[in-house]
Short mmCIF file of C-alpha atoms and ligand atoms in Angstrom, two decimals:
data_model
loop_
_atom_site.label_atom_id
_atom_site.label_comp_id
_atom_site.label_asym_id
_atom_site.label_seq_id
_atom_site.Cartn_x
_atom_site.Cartn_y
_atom_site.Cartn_z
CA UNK A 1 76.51 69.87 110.27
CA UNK A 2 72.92 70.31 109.15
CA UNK A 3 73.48 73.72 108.41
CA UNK A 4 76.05 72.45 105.25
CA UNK A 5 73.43 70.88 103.59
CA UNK A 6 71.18 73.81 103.54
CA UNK A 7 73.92 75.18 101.31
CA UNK A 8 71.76 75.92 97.26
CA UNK A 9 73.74 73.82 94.50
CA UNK A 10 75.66 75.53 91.63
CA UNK A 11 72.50 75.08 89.45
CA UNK A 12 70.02 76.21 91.76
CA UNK A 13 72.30 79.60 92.63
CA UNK A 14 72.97 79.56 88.58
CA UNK A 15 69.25 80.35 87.76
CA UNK A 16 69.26 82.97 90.22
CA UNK A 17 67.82 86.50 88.44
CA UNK A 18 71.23 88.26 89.55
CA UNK A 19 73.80 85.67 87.80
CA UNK A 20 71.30 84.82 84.79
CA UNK A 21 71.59 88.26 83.82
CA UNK A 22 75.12 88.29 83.76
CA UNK A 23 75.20 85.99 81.00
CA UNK A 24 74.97 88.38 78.50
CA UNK A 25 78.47 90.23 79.48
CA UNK A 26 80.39 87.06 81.23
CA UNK A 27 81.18 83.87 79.28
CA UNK A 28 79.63 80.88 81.58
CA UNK A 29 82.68 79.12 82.86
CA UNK A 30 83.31 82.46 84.19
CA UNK A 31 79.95 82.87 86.16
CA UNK A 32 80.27 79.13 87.29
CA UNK A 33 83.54 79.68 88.61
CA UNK A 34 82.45 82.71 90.76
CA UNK A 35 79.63 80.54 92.05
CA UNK A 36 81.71 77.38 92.84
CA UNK A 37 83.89 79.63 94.87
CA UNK A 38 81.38 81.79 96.72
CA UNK A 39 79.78 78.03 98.09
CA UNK A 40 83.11 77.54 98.82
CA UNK A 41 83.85 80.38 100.69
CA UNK A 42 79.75 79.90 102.44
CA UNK A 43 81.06 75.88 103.14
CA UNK A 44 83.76 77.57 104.94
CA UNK A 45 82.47 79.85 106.85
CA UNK A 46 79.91 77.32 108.26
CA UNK A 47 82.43 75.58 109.53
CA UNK A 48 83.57 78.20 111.26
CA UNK A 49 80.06 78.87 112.81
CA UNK A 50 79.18 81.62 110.63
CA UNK A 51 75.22 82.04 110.02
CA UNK A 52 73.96 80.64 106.95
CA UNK A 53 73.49 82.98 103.87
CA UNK A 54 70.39 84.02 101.65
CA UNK A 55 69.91 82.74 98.11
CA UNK A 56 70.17 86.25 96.91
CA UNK A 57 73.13 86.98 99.69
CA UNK A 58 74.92 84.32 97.92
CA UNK A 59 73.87 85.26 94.42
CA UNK A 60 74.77 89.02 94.80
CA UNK A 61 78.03 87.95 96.10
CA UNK A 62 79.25 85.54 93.24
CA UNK A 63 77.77 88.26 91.14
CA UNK A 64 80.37 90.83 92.50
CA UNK A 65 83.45 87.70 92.29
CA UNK A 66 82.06 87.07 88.88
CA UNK A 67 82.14 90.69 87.92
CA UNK A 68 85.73 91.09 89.43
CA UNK A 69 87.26 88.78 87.51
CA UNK A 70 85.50 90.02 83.85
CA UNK A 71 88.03 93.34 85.00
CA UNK A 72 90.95 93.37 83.03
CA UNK A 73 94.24 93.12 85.40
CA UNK A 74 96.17 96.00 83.72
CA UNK A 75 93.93 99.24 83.25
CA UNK A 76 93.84 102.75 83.30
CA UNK A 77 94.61 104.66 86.75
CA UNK A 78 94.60 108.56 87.06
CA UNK A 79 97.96 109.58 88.30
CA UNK A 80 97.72 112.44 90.48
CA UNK A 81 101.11 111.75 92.49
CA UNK A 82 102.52 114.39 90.83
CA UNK A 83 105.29 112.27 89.57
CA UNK A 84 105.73 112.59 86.01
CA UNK A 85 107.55 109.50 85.14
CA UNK A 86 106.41 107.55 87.53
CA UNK A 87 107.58 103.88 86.98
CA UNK A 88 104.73 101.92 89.05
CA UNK A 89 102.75 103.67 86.69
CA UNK A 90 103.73 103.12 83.38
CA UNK A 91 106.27 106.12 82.85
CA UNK A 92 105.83 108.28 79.97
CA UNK A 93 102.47 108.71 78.43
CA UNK A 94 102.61 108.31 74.32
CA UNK A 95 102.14 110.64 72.22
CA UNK A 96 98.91 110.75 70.39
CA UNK A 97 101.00 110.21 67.43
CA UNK A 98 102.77 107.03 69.36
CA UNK A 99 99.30 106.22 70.20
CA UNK A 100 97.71 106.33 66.59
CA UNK A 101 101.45 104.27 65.34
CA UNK A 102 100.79 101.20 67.81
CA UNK A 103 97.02 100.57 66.83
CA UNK A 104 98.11 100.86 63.05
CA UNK A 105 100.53 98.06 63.78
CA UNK A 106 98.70 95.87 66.05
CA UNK A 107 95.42 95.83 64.11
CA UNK A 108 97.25 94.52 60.06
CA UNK A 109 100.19 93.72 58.98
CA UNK A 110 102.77 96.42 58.37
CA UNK A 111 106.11 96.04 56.17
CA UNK A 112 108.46 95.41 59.97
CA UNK A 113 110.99 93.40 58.52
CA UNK A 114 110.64 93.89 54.71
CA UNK A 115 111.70 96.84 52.29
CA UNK A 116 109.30 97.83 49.96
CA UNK A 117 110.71 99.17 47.28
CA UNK A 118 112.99 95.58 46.56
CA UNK A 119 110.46 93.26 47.87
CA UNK A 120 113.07 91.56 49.54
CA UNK A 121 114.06 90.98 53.38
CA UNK A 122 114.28 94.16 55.65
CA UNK A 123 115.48 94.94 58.62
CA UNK A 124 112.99 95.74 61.56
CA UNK A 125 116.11 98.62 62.68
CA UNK A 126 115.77 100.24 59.14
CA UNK A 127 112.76 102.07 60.57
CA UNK A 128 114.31 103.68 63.51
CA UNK A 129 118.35 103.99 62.46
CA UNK A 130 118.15 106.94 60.20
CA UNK A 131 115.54 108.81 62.62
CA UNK A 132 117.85 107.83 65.63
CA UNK A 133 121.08 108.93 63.22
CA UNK A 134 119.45 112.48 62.41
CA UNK A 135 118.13 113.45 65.63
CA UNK A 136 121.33 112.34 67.49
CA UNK A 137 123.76 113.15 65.13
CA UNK A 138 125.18 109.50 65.16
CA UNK A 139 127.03 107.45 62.37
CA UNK A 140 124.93 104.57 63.61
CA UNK A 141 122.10 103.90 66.43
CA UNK A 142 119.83 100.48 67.31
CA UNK A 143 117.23 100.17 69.95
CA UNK A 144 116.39 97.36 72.09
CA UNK A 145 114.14 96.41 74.69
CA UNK A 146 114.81 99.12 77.63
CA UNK A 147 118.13 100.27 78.71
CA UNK A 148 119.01 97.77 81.28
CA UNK A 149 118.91 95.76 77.77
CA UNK A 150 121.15 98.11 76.05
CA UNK A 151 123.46 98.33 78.72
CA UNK A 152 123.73 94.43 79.04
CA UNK A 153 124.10 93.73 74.75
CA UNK A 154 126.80 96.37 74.90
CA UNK A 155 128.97 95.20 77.46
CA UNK A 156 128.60 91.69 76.43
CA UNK A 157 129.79 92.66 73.21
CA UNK A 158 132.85 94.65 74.38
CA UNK A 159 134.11 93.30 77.84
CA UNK A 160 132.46 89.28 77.66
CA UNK A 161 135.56 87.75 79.30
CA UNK A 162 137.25 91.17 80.40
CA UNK A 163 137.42 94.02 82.56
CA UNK A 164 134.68 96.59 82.37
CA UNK A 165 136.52 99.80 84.44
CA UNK A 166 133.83 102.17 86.28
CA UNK A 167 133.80 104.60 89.22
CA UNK A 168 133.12 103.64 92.67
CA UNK A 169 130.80 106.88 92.59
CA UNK A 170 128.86 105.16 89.68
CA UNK A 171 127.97 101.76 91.13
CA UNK A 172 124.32 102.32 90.91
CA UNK A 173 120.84 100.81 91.52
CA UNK A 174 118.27 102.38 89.64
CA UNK A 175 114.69 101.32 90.04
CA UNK A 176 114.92 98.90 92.85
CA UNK A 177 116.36 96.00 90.61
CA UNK A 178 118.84 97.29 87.76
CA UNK A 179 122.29 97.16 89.51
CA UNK A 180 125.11 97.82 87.36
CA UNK A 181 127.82 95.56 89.21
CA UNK A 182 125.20 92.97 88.23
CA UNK A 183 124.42 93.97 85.13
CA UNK A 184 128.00 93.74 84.28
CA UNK A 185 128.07 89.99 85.84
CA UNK A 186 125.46 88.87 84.02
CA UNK A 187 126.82 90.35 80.45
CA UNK A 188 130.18 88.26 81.31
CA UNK A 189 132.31 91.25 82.28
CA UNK A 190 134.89 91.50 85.07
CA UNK A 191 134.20 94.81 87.31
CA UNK A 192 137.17 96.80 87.83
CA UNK A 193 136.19 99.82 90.25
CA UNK A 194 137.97 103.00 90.83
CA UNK A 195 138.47 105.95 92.19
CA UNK A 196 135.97 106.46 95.63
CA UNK A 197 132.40 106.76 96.26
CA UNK A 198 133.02 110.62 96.11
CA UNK A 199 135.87 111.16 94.20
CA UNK A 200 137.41 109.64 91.00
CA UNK A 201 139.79 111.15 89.31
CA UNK A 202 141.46 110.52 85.82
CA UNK A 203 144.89 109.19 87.45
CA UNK A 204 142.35 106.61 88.81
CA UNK A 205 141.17 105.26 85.19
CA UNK A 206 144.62 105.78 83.82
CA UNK A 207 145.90 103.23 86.29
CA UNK A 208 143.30 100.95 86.23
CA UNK A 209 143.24 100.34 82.10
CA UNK A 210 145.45 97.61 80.61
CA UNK A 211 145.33 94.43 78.58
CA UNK A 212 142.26 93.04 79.66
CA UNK A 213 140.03 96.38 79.86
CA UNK A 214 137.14 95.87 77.88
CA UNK A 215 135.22 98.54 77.88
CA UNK A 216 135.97 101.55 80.56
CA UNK A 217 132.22 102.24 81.31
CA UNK A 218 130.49 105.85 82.34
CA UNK A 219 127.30 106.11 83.95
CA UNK A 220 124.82 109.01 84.71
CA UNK A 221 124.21 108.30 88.63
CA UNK A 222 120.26 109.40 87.61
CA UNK A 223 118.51 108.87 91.18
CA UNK A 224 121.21 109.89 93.65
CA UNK A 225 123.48 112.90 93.88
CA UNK A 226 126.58 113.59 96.26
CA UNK A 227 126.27 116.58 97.79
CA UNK A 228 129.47 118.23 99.19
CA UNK A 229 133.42 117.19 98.50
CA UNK A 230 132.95 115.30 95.45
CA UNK A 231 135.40 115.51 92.10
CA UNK A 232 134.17 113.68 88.86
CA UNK A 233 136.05 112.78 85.61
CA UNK A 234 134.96 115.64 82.62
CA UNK A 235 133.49 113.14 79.82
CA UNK A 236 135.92 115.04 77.45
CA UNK A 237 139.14 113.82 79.37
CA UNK A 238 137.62 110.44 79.82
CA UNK A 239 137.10 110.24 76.33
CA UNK A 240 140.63 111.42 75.72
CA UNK A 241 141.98 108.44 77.88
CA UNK A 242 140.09 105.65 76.26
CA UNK A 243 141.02 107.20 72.88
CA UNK A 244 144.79 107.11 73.91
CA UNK A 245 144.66 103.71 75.45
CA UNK A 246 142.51 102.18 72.66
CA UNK A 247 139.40 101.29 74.68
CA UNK A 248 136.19 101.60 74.40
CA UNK A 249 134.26 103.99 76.23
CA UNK A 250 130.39 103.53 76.70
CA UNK A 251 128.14 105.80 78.02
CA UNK A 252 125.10 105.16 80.39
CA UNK A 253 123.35 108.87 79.98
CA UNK A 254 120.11 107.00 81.77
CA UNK A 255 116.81 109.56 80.60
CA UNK A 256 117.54 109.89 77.35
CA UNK A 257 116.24 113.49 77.47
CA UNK A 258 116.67 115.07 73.74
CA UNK A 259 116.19 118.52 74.51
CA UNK A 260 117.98 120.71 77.28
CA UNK A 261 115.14 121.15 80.23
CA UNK A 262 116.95 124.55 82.10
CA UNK A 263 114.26 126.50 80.22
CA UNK A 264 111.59 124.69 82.55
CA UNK A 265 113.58 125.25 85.69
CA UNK A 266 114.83 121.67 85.68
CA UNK A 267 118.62 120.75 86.51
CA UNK A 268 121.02 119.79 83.88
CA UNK A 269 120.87 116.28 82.10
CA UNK A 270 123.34 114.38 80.52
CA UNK A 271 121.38 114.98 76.57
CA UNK A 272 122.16 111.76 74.62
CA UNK A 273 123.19 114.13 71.28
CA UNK A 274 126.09 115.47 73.39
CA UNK A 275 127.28 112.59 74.87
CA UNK A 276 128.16 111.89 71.16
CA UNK A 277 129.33 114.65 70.12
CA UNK A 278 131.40 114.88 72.76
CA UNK A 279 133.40 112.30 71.49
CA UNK A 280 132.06 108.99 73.59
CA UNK A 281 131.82 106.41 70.83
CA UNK A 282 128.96 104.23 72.48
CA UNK A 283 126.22 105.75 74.64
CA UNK A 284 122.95 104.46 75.65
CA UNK A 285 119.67 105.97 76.83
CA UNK A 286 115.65 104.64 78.27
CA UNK A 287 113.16 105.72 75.97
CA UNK A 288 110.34 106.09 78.05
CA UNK A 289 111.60 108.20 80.92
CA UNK A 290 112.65 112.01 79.51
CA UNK A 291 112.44 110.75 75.99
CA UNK A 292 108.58 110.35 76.72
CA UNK A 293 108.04 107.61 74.03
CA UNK A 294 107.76 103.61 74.83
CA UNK A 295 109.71 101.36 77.17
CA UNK A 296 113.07 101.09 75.18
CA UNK A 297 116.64 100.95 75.42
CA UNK A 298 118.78 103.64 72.19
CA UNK A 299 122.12 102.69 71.72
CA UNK A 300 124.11 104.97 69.59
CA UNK A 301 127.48 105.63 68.70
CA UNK A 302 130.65 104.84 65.86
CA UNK A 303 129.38 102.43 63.37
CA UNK A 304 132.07 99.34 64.23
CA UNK A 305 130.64 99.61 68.00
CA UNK A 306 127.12 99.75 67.04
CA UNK A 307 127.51 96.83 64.19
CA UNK A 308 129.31 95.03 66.70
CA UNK A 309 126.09 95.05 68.88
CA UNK A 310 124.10 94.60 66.21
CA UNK A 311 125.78 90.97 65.20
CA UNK A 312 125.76 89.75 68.50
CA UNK A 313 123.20 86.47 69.16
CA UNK A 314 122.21 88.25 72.29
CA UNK A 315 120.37 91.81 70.14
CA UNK A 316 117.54 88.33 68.89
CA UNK A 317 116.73 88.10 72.47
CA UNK A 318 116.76 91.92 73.15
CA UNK A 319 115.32 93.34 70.36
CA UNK A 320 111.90 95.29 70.54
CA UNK A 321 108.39 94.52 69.36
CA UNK A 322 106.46 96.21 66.38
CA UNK A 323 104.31 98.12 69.17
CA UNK A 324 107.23 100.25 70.56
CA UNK A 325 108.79 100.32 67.00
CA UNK A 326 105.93 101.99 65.58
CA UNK A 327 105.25 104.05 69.03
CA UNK A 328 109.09 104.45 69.03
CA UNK A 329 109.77 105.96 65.26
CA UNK A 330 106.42 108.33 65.51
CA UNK A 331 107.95 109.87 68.86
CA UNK A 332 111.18 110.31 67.38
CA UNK A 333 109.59 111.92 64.37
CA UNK A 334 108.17 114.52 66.98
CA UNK A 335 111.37 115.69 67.62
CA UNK A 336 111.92 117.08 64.18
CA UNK A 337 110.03 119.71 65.25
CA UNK A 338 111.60 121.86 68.08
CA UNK A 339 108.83 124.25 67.99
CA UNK A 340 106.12 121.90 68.70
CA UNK A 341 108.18 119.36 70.35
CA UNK A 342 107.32 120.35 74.37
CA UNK A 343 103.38 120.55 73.50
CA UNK A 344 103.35 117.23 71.31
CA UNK A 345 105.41 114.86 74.16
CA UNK A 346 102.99 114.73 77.53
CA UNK A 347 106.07 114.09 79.91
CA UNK A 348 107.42 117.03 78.48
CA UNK A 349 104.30 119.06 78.62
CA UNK A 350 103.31 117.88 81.98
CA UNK A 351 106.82 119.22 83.10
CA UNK A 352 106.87 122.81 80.75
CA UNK A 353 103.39 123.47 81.98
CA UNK A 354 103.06 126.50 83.77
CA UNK A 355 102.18 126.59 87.46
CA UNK A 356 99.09 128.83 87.06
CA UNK A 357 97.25 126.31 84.50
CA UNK A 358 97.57 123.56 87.05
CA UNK A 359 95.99 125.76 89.92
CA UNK A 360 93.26 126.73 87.14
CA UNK A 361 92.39 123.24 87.02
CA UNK A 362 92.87 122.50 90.22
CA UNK A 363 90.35 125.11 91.03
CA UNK A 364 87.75 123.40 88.44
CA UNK A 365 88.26 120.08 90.05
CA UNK A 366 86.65 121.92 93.48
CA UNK A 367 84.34 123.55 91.46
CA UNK A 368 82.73 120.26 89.73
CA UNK A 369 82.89 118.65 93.44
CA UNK A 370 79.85 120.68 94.54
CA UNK A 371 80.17 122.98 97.72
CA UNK A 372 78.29 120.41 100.05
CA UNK A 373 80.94 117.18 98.81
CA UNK A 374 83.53 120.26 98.82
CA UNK A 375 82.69 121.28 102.05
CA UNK A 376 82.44 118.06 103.71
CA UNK A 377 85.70 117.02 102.56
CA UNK A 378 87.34 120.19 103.52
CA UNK A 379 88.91 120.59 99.59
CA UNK A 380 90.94 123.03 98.96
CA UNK A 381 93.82 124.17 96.52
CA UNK A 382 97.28 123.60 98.08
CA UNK A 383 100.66 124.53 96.53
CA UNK A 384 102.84 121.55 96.22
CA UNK A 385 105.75 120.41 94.82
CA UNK A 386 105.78 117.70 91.52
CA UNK A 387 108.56 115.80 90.54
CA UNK A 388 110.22 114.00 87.66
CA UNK A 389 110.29 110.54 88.86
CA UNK A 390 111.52 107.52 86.98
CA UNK A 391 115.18 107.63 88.75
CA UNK A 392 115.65 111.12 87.15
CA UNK A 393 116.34 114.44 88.83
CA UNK A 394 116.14 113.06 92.11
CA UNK A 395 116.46 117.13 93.39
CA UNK A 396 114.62 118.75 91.31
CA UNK A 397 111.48 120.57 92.46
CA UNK A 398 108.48 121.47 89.91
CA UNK A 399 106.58 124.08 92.03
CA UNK A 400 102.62 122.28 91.60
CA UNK A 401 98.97 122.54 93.13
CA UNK A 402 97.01 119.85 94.34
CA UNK A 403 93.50 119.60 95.68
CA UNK A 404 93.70 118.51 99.24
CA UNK A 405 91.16 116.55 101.03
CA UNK A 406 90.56 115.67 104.54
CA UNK A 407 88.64 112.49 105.76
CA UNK A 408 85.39 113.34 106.83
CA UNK A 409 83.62 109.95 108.03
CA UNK A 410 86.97 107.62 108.25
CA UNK A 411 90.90 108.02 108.08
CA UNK A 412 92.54 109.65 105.07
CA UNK A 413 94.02 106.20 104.13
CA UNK A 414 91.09 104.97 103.95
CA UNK A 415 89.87 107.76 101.81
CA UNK A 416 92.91 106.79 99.63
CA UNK A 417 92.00 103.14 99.62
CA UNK A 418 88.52 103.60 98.58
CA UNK A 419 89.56 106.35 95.56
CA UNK A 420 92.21 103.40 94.48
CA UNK A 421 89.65 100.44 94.40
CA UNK A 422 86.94 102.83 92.61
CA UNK A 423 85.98 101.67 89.23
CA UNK A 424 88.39 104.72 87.80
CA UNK A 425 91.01 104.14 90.45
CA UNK A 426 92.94 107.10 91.51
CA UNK A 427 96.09 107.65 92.89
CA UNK A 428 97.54 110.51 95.09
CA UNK A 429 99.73 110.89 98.18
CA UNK A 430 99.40 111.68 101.31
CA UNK A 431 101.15 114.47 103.18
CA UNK A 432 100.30 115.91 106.59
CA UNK A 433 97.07 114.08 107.18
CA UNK A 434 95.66 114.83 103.99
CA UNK A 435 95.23 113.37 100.79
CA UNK A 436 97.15 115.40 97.89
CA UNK A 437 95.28 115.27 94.44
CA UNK A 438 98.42 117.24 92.50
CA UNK A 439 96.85 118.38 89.19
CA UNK A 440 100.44 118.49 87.35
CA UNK A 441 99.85 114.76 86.24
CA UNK A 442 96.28 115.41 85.61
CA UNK A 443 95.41 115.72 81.68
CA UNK A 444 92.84 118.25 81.65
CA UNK A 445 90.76 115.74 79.02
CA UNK A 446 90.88 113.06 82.44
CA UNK A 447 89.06 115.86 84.94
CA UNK A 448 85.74 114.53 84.29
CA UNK A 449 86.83 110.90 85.22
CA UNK A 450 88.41 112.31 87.95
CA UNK A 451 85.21 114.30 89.37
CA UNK A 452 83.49 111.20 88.72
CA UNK A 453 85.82 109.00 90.84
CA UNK A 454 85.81 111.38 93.52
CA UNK A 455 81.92 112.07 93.78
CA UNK A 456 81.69 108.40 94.23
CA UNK A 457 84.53 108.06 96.62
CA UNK A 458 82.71 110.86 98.83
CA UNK A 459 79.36 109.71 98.29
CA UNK A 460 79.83 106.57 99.66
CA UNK A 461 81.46 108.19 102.89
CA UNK A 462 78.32 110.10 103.64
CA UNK A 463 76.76 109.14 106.92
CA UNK A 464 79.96 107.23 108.23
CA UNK A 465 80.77 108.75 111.82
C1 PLP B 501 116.67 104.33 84.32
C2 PLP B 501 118.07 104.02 84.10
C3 PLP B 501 118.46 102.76 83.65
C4 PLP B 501 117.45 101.66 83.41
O1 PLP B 501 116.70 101.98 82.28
P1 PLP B 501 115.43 101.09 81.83
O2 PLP B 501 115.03 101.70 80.53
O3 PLP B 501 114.43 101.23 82.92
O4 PLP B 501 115.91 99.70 81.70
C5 PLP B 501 119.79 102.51 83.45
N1 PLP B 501 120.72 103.46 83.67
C6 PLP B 501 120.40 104.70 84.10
C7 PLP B 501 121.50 105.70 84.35
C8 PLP B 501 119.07 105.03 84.32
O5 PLP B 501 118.74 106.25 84.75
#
């Protein structure tokens, strides 16, 4: 036990050149807290009949804890996944509009809930509705915190205490935790399921509405697709039905897309505007999946559905922030502009863009590697396929190139370990032993961080096996 007590005391390891330096950049409590632990960690590792460490050992190691924990938790990654929306990672990308919106708000004040031009009490929705009402062509629109939120305040408010009628075929989870059966629980409705998992048909709603229907609910299965016999209800003949019957009908159209995406060789998607004018009095819509703006949930529709959301208790708890307001309204506003619209939105411009620029930047990325780092690693530019992400388009295909690497030194996941613990961590995927950079999700302005990263990442291989 002699060897504990040649362990140095927190003061002693304090004054050590390494950690005194660090108290320019790291408040103190911080520094002492990395040393108290890394004498913890020494104490420990005596016990276990580890060899003693060196002062400087020590000192360079509660410099690195220290250092770790100055690190914000949430910060930038470079997504190249190829997944566009890709939920782990934040989804859409603002605007630089959005961007330039959310630091004007969080830095002063900003007028959120007041109207200027009466000095009296506003309404934090006034800055979104008419926006919303335009673009969608809706008598009235709100939006909330994300969809699951917009989906929850609107079936509280129409089925609390009733029947809430859906499809078998539409009973889905999206994004590992937003369930509608549960959904519908927790907003107090009564699930009444029809039809099969592959076919519903209209005889199937028709029976199933009566006194206590609520709401007879539609939603866009986003992530999952049946493939063979499979017969849905047309949303015009649904609307029909709950128009006869005197229901309400609510749409789920899930991406919120605002502008058809066939032109990019993408599948149909259920566009929000439509839905509407189509006749469904209620639909509702994510704002930061094809939308490309913030996390939030649109809800649009007839004005005595959307005021009846509106006054309900639950729209305090749901409502959104003055961040994704003001990144919210300055996306919208982008949408004025059809012309400019697929250049201005990056989820939309990451999915329009055409094949041939990514391989041209894929082709830099080699280039700025150096031939001996590019030759080492075996790099080279690999068609691939991209993909939506964020539950949406689960088949569709956006024909990509990637920079693939091999491992030279270790294994390729630990090539992919070491480029996601970097200082600039960096995210791909691995596909047939090799570790896919796809430059789809790439901004062309993040390349250098990326070349960066990856000179690092390679550099520090060198010599290994
Ligand atoms: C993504 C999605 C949701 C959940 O939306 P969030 O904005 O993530 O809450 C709900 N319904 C559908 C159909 C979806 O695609």
């Amino acid at each position: 036990m002699s060897r504990l007590r040649s362990i140095p005391s927190v003061e002693s390891l304090l004054q050590h050149p390494d950690l005194a330096g660090l108290a320019e950049r790291a408040p103190r409590p911080v520094i002492v807290q990395a040393v108290r632990d890394t004498l913890a960690r020494l104490r420990e590792s005596l016990r276990g009949g580890a060899a003693s460490m060196s002062p400087d050992e020590l000192a360079s190691r509660a410099r690195a804890l220290a250092e770790a924990s100055l690190r914000p938790n949430l910060r930038p990654v470079i997504n190249a996944t190829g997944i566009i929306l890709h939920t782990n990672l934040g989804r859409a990308p603002l605007p630089e509009a959005a961007v330039e919106a959310v630091q004007m708000a969080a830095r002063g004040y900003s007028n959120l809930e007041l109207d200027l031009a009466t000095g009296s009490r506003g309404s934090r929705g006034a800055h979104l509705e008419p926006l919303l009402r335009e673009l969608l062509g809706a008598p009235a629109a709100i939006a909330v915190n994300n969809n699951a939120a917009a989906m929850l305040l609107a079936l509280n408010t129409l089925a609390a205490g009733r029947e809430a009628v859906v499809s078998r075929g539409e009973l889905v989870e999206i994004g590992g935790s937003f369930r509608i059966p549960e959904i519908l629980e927790r907003a107090g409705a009564t699930l009444r399921e029809v039809g099969t998992t592959n076919k519903t048909r209209l005889k199937d709603y028709e029976r199933a509405i009566g006194p206590d229907t609520g709401v007879v609910l539609r939603v866009h299965p986003s992530n999952f697709a049946v493939v063979g016999f499979a017969e849905r209800v047309e949303r015009e003949d649904l609307v029909e039905l709950a128009r006869k019957k005197k229901v309400p009908l609510l749409e789920d159209v899930g991406s919120g897309a605002m502008i058809d995406l066939r032109p990019f060789g993408l599948p149909e998607e259920p566009l929000l505007k439509e839905s509407l004018r189509d006749g469904v009095p209620l639909a509702c819509a994510s704002g930061d999946k094809l939308l490309g703006g913030p996390q939030a949930g649109i809800l649009a529709g007839t004005k005595k559905l959307v005021d009846a959301c509106r006054s309900n208790p639950m729209a305090r708890a749901l409502r959104l922030d003055k961040l994704s307001i003001a990144a919210l309204e300055a996306t919208l506003r982008l949408y004025r502009d059809p012309e400019t619209i697929g250049s201005a939105v990056p989820a939309l411009r990451m999915i329009a863009e055409p094949a041939s620029a990514v391989r041209a930047r894929a082709r830099r990325l080699i280039a700025s590697l150096g031939a001996e780092r590019a030759s080492r690693a075996r790099a080279e530019v690999v068609p691939c396929t991209a993909e939506v992400g964020g539950g949406s388009m689960p088949l569709a295909r956006i024909p990509s190139f990637a920079v693939a690497l091999s491992a030279s030194g270790g294994t390729i996941a630990d090539l992919a370990r070491t480029l996601r613990l970097g200082a600039e961590p960096v995210l791909g995927r691995i596909e047939s032993g090799r570790l896919l950079l796809d430059l789809r999700t790439v901004d062309r302005r993040e390349l250098p961080r990326l070349v960066a990263a990856l000179h690092t990442a390679l550099d520090g291989k060198r010599g290994i096996g």
